[in-house]
PDB file of C-alpha atoms in Angstrom:
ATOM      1  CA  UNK A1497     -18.715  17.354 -71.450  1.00 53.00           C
ATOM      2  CA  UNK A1498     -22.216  18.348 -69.899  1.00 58.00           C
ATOM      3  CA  UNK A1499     -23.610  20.245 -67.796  1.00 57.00           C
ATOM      4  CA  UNK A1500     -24.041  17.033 -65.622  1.00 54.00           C
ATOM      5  CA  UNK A1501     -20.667  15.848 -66.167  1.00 55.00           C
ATOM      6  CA  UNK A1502     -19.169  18.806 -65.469  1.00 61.00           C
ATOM      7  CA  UNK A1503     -21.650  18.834 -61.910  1.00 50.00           C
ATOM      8  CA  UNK A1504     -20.388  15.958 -60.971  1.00 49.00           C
ATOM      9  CA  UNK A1505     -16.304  16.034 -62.032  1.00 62.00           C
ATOM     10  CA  UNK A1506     -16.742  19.114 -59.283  1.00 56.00           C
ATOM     11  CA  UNK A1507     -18.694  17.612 -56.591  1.00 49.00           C
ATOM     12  CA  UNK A1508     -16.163  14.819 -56.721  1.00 58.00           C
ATOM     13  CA  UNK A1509     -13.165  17.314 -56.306  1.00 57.00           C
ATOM     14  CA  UNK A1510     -14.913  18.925 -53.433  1.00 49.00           C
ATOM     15  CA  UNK A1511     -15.632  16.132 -51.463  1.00 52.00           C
ATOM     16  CA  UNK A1512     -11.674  14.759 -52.066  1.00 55.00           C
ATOM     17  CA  UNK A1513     -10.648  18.356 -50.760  1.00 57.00           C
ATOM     18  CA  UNK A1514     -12.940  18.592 -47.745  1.00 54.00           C
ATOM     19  CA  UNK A1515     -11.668  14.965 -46.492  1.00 53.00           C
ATOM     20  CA  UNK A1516      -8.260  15.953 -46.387  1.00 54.00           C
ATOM     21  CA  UNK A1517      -8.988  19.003 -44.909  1.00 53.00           C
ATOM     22  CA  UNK A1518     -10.705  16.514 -42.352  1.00 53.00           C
ATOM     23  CA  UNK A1519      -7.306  14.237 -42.431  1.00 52.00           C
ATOM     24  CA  UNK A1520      -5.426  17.224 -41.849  1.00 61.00           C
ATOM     25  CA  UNK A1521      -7.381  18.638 -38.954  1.00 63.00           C
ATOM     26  CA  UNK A1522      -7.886  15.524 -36.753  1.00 68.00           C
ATOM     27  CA  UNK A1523      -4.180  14.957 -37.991  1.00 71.00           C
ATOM     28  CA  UNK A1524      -3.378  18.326 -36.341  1.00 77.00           C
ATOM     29  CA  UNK A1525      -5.187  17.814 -33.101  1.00 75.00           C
ATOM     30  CA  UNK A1526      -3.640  14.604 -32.358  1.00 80.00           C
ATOM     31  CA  UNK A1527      -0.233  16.269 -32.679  1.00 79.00           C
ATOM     32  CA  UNK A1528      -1.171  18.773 -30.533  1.00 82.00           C
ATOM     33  CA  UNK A1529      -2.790  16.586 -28.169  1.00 85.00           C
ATOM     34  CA  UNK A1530       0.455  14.533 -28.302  1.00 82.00           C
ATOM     35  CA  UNK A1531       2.656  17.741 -27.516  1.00 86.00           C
ATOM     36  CA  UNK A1532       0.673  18.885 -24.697  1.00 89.00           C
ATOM     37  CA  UNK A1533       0.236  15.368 -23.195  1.00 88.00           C
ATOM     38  CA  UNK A1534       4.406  14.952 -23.638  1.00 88.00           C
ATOM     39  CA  UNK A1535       4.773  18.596 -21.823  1.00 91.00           C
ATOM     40  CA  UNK A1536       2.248  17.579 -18.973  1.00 88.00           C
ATOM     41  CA  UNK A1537       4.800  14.304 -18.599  1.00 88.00           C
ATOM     42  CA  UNK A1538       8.115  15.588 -18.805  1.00 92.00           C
ATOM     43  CA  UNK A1539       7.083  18.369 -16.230  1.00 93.00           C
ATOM     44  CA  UNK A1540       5.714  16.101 -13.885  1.00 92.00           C
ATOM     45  CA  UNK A1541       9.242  14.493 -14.176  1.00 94.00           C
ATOM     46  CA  UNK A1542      11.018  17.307 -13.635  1.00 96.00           C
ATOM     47  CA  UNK A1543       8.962  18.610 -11.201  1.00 95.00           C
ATOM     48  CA  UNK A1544       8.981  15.023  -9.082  1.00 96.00           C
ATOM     49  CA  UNK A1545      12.981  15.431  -9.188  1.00 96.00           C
ATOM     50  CA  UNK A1546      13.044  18.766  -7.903  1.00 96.00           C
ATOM     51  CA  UNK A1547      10.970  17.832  -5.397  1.00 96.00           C
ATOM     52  CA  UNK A1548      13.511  14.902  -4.686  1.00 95.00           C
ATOM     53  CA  UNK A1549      15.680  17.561  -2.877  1.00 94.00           C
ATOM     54  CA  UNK A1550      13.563  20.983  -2.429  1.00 94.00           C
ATOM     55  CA  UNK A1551       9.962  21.106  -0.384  1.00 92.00           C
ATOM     56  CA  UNK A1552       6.756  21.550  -2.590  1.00 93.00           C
ATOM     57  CA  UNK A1553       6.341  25.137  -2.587  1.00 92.00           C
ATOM     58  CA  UNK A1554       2.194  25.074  -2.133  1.00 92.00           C
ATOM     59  CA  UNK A1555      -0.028  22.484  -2.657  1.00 93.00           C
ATOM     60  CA  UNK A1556      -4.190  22.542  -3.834  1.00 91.00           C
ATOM     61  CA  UNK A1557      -4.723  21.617  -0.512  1.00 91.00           C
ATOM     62  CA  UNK A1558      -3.074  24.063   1.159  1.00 94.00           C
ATOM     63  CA  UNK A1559      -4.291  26.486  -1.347  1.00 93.00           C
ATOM     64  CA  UNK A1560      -7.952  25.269  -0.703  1.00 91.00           C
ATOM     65  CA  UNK A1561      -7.519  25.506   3.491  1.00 91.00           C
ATOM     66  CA  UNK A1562      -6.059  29.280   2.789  1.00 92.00           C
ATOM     67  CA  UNK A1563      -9.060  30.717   0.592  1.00 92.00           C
ATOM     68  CA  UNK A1564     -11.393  28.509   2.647  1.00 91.00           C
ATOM     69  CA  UNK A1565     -10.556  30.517   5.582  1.00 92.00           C
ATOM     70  CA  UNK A1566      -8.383  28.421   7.683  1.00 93.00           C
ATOM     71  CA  UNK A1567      -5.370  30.064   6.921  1.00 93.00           C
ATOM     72  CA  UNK A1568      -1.971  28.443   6.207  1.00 94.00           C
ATOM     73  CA  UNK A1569       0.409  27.491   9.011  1.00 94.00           C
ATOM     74  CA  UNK A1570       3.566  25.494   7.937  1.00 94.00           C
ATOM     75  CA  UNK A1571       6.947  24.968   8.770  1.00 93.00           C
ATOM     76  CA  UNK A1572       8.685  22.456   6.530  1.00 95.00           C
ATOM     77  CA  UNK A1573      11.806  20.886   8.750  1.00 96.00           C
ATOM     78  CA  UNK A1574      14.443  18.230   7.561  1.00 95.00           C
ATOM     79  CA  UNK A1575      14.419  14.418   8.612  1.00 96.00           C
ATOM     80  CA  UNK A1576      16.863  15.018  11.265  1.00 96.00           C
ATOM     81  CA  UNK A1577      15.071  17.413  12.801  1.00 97.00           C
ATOM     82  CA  UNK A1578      11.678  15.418  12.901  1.00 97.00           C
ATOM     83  CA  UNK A1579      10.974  13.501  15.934  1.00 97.00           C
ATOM     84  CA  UNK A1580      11.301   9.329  15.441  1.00 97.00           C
ATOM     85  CA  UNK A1581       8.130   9.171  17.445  1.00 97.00           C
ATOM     86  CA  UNK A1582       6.650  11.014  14.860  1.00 98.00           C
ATOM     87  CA  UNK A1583       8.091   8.937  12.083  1.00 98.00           C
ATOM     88  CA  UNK A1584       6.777   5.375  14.107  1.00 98.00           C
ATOM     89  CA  UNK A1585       3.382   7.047  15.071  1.00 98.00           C
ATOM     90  CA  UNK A1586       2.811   7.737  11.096  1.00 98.00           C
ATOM     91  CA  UNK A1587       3.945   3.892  10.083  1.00 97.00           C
ATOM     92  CA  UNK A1588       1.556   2.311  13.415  1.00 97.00           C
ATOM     93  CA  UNK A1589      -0.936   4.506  12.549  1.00 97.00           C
ATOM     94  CA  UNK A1590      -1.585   4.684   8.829  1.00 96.00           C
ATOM     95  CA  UNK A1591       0.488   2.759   6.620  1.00 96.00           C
ATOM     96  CA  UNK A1592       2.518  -0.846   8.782  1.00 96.00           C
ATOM     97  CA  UNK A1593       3.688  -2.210   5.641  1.00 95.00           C
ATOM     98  CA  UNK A1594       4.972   1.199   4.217  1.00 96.00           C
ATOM     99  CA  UNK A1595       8.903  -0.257   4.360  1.00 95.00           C
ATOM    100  CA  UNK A1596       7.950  -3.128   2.187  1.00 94.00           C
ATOM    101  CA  UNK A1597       4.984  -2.160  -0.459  1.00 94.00           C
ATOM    102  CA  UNK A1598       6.030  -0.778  -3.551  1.00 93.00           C
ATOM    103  CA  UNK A1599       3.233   2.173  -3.325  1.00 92.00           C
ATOM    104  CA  UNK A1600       0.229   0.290  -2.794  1.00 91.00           C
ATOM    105  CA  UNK A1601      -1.160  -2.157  -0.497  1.00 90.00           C
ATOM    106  CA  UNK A1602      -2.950  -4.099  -2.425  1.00 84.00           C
ATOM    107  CA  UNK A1603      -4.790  -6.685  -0.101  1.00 84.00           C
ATOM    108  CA  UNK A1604      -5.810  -3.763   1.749  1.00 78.00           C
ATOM    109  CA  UNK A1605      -7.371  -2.407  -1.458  1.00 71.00           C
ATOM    110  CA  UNK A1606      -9.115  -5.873  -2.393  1.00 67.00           C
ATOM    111  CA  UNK A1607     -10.513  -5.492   0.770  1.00 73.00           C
ATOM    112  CA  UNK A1608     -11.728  -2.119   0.858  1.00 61.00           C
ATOM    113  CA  UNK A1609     -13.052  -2.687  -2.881  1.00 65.00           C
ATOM    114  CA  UNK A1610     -15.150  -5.678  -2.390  1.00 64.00           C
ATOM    115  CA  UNK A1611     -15.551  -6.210   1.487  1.00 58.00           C
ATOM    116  CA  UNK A1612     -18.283  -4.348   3.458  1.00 58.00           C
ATOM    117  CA  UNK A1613     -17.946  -0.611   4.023  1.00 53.00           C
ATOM    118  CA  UNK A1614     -19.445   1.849   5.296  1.00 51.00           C
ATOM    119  CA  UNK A1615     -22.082   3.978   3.562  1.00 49.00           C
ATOM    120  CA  UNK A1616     -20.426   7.384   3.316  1.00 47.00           C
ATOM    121  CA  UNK A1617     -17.424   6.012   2.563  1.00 43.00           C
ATOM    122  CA  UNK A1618     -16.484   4.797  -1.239  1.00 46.00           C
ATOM    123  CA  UNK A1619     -15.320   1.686  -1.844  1.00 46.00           C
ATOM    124  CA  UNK A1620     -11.674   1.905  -2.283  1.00 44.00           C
ATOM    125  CA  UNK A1621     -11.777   4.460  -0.679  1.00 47.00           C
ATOM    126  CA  UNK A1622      -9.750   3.514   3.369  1.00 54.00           C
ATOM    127  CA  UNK A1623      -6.732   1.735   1.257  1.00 68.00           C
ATOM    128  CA  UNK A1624      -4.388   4.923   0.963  1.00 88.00           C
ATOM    129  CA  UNK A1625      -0.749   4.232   1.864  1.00 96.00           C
ATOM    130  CA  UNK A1626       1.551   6.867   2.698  1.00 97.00           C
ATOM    131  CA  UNK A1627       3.315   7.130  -0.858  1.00 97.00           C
ATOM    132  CA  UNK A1628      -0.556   7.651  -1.907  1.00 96.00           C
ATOM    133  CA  UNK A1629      -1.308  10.280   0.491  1.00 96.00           C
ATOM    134  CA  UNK A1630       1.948  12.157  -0.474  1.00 97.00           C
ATOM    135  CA  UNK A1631       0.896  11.922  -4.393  1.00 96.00           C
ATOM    136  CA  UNK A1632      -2.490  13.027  -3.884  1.00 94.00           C
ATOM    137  CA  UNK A1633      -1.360  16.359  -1.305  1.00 94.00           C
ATOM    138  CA  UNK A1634       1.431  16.621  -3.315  1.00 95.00           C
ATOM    139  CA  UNK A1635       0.482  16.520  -6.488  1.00 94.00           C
ATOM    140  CA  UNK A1636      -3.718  16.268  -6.775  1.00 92.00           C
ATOM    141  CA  UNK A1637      -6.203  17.319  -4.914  1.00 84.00           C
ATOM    142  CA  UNK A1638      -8.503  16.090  -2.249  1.00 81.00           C
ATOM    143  CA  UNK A1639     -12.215  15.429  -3.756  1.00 68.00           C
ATOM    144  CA  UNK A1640     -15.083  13.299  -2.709  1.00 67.00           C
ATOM    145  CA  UNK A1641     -17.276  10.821  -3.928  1.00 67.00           C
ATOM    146  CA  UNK A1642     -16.924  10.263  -7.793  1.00 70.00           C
ATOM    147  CA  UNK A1643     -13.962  12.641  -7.631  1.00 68.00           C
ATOM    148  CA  UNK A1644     -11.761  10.449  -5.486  1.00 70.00           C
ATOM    149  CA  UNK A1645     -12.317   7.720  -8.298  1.00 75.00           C
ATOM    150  CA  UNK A1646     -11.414  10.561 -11.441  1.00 81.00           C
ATOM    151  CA  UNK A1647      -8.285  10.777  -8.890  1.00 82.00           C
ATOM    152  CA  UNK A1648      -7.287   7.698  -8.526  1.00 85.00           C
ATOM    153  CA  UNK A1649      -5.321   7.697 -12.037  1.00 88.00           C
ATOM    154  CA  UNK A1650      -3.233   9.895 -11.376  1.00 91.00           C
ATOM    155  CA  UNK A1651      -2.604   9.190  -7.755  1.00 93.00           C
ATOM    156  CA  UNK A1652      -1.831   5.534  -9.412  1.00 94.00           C
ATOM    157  CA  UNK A1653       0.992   7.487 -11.747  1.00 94.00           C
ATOM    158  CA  UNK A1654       2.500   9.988  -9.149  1.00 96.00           C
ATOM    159  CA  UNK A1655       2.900   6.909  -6.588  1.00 96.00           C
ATOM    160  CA  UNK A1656       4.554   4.501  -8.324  1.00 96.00           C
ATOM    161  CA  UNK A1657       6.863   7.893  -9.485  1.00 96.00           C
ATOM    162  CA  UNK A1658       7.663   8.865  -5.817  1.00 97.00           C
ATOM    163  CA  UNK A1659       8.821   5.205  -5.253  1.00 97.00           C
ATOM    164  CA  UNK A1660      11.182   5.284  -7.900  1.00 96.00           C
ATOM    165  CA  UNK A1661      12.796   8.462  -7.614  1.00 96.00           C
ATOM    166  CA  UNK A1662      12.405   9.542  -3.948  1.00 97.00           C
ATOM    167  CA  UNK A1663      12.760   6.382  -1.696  1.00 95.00           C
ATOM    168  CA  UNK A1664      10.834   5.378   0.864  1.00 97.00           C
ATOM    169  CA  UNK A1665      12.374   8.266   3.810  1.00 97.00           C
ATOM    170  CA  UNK A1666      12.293  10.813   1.382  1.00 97.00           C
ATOM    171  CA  UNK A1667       8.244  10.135   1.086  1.00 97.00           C
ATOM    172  CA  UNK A1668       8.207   9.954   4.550  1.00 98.00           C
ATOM    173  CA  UNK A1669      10.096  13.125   4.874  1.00 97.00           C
ATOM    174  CA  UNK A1670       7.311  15.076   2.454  1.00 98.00           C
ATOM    175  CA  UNK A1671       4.676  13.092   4.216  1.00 98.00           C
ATOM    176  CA  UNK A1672       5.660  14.750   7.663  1.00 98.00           C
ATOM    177  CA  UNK A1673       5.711  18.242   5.632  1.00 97.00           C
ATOM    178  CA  UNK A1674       2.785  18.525   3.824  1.00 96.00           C
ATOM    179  CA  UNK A1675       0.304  16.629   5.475  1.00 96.00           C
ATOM    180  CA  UNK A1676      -2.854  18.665   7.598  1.00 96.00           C
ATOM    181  CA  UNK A1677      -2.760  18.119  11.242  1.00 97.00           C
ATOM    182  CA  UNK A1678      -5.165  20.242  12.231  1.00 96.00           C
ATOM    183  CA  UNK A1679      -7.176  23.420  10.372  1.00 96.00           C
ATOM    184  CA  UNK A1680      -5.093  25.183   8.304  1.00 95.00           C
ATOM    185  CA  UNK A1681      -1.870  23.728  10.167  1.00 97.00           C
ATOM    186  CA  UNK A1682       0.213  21.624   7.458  1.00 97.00           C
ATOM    187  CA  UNK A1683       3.399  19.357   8.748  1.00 97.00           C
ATOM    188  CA  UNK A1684       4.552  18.062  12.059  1.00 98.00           C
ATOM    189  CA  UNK A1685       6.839  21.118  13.022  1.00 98.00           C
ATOM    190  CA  UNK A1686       3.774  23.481  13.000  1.00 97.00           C
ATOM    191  CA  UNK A1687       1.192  21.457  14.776  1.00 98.00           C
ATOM    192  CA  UNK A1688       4.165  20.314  17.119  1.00 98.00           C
ATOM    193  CA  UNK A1689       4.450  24.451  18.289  1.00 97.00           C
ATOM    194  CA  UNK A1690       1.012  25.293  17.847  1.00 97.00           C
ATOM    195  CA  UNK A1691      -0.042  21.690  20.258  1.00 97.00           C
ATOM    196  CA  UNK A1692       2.887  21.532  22.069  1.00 97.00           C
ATOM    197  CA  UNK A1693       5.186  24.508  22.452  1.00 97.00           C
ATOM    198  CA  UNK A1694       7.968  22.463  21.020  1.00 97.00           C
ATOM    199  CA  UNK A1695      10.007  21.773  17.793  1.00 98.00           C
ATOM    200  CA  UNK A1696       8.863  18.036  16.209  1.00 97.00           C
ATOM    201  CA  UNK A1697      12.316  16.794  17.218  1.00 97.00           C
ATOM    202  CA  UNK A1698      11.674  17.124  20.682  1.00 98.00           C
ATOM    203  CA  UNK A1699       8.179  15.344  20.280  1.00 98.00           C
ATOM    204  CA  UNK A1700       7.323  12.574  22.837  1.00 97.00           C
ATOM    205  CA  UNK A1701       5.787   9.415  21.768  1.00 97.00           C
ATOM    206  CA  UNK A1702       2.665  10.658  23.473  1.00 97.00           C
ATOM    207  CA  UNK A1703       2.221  13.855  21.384  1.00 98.00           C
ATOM    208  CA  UNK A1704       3.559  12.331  18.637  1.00 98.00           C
ATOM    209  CA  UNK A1705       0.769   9.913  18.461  1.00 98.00           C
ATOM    210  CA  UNK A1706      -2.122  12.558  19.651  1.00 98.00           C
ATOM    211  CA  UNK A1707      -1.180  14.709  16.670  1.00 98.00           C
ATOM    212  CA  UNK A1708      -1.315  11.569  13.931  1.00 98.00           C
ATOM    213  CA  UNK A1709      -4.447  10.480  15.924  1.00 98.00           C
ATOM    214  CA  UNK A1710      -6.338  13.645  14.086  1.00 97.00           C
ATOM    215  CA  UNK A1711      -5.965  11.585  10.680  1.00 96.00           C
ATOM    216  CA  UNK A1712      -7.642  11.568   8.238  1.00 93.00           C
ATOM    217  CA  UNK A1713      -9.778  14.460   9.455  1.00 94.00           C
ATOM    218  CA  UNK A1714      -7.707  16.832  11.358  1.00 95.00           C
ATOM    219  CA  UNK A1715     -10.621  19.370  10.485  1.00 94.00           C
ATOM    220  CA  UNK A1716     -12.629  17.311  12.607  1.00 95.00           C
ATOM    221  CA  UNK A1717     -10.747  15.308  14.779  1.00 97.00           C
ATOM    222  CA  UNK A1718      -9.136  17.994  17.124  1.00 97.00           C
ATOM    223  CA  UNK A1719      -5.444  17.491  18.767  1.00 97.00           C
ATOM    224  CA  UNK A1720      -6.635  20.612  21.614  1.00 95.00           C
ATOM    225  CA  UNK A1721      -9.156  20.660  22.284  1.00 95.00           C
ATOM    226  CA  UNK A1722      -8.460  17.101  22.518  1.00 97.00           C
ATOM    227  CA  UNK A1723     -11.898  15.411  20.382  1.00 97.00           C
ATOM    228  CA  UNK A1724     -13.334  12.280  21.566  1.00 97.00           C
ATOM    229  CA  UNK A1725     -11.883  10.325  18.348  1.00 97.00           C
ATOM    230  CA  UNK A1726      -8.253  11.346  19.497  1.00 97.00           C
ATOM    231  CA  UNK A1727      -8.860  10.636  22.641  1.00 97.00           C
ATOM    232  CA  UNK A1728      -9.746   7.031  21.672  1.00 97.00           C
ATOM    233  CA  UNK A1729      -7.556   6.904  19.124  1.00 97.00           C
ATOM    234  CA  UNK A1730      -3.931   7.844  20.167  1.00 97.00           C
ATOM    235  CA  UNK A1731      -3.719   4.568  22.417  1.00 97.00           C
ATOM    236  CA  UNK A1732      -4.215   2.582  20.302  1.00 97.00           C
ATOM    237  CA  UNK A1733      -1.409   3.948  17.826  1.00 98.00           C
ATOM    238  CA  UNK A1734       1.210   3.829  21.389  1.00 98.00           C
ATOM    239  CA  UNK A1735       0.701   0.155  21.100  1.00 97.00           C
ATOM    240  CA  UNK A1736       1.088  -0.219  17.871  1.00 97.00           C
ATOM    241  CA  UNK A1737       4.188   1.771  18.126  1.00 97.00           C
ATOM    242  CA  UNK A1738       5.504  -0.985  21.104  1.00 97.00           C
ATOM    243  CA  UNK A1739       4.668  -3.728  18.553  1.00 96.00           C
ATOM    244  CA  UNK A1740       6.895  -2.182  15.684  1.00 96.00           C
ATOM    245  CA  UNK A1741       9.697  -0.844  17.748  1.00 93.00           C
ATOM    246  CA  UNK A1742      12.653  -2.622  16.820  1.00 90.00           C
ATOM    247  CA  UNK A1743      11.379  -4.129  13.368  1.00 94.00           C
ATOM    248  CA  UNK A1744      14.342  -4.216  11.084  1.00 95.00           C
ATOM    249  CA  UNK A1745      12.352  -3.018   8.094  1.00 95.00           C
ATOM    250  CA  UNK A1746      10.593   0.102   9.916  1.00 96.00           C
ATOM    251  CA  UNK A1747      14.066   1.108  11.521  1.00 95.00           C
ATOM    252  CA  UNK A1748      15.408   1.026   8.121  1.00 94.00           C
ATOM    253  CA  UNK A1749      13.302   3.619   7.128  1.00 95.00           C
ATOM    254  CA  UNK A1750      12.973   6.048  10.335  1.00 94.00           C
ATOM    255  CA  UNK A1751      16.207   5.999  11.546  1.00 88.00           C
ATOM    256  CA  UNK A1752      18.645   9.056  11.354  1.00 78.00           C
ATOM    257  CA  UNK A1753      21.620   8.531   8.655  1.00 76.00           C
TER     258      UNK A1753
END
């Protein structure tokens, strides 16, 4: 054998060594990529079940209204200590066909998606049902623009989870919880004593529909002082409460067991 021979016979056993080296690397990042995306599953799971029962201890949003300086006021209550005023306010106000969508309304997101909108808002982006706004305080995190779409996949997963495995008055429940009402006040008990001097069972259809009036913006749209947008708003969710009171599928949801 020659010199050249001998160059070659080499060259060919270091090229066969360096692709399984390759083989064996990309082999070993998909398994770990496989492990951690398995872990990141089964702990949503788990953590979605415990949540079934317990309150989510803190939330990115809450975490982002604390170290943005509007502090952290919060007083999670059960459903039978939660006003039903409250409960038919949230429904006529943000979500009517909450008792019968599976997570997602999707006419309402057709619409939003391909209808006119307006220009600071993203298309897609005024669909949200309740089970979506519990997944994304829950679970995710606010974000705007592009972020709301990097969001939506998730969102997508966690809602469809919360369906399954909490029920529609257990979402409702969290909703009532979590949710901001005002800056830096999270759930219905504490903006019903920091508005209203009262626990949220003892909420009147009135307050109960001038606190939901501050959504989506309760930074902006101010229960006291009373903003002009809650002002205009909270009528209009008092009617809408007269038109669903007494609907078989929303009193299946809000009523006390």
């Amino acid at each position: 054998m020659n010199i050249y021979q001998s160059y070659l016979r080499n060259l060919i056993i270091f090229a066969g060594s360096m692709t399984k080296k390759k083989k064996s690397g990309a082999g070993k990042f998909l398994k770990y990529t496989f492990r951690i995306i398995l872990t990141l599953f089964l702990s949503s799971i788990l953590y979605i079940v415990v949540c079934k029962w317990v309150e989510p201890p803190i939330t990115i949003t809450q975490l982002g209204g604390l170290f943005g300086g509007y502090g952290l006021h919060r007083d999670y209550v059960g459903w039978n200590n939660i006003s039903r005023n409250a409960k038919l306010a949230a429904i006529a106000s943000e979500d009517q066909l909450f008792p019968e969508h599976g997570g997602f309304d999707w006419k309402a997101m057709d619409k939003s998606l391909n209808g006119p909108h307006k220009k600071k808002r993203i298309a897609g982006g005024g669909a949200s049902t309740i089970s979506q706004q519990v997944a994304k305080n829950v679970f995710l995190w606010q974000g705007s623009g592009w972020g709301r779409y990097i969001r939506k996949v998730p969102e997508f997963y966690f809602t469809q989870l919360i369906e399954w495995i909490w029920g529609k008055r257990r979402i409702m429940e969290v909703y009532l919880n979590v949710i901001e009402m005002g800056p830096g006040v999270y759930g219905i008990e504490a903006a019903s004593r920091r508005y209203f001097h009262k626990p949220a069972i003892a909420l009147s259809r009135t307050e109960a529909a001038m606190i939901i009036a501050c959504l989506p913006n309760p930074k902006k749209f101010l229960v006291m002082p009373m903003s002009k947008r809650v002002r205009w708003r909270y009528p209009q969710i008092m009617e809408q409460m007269d038109n669903l009171e007494g609907d078989e599928d929303v009193e299946a949801v809000i009523r006390t067991p």
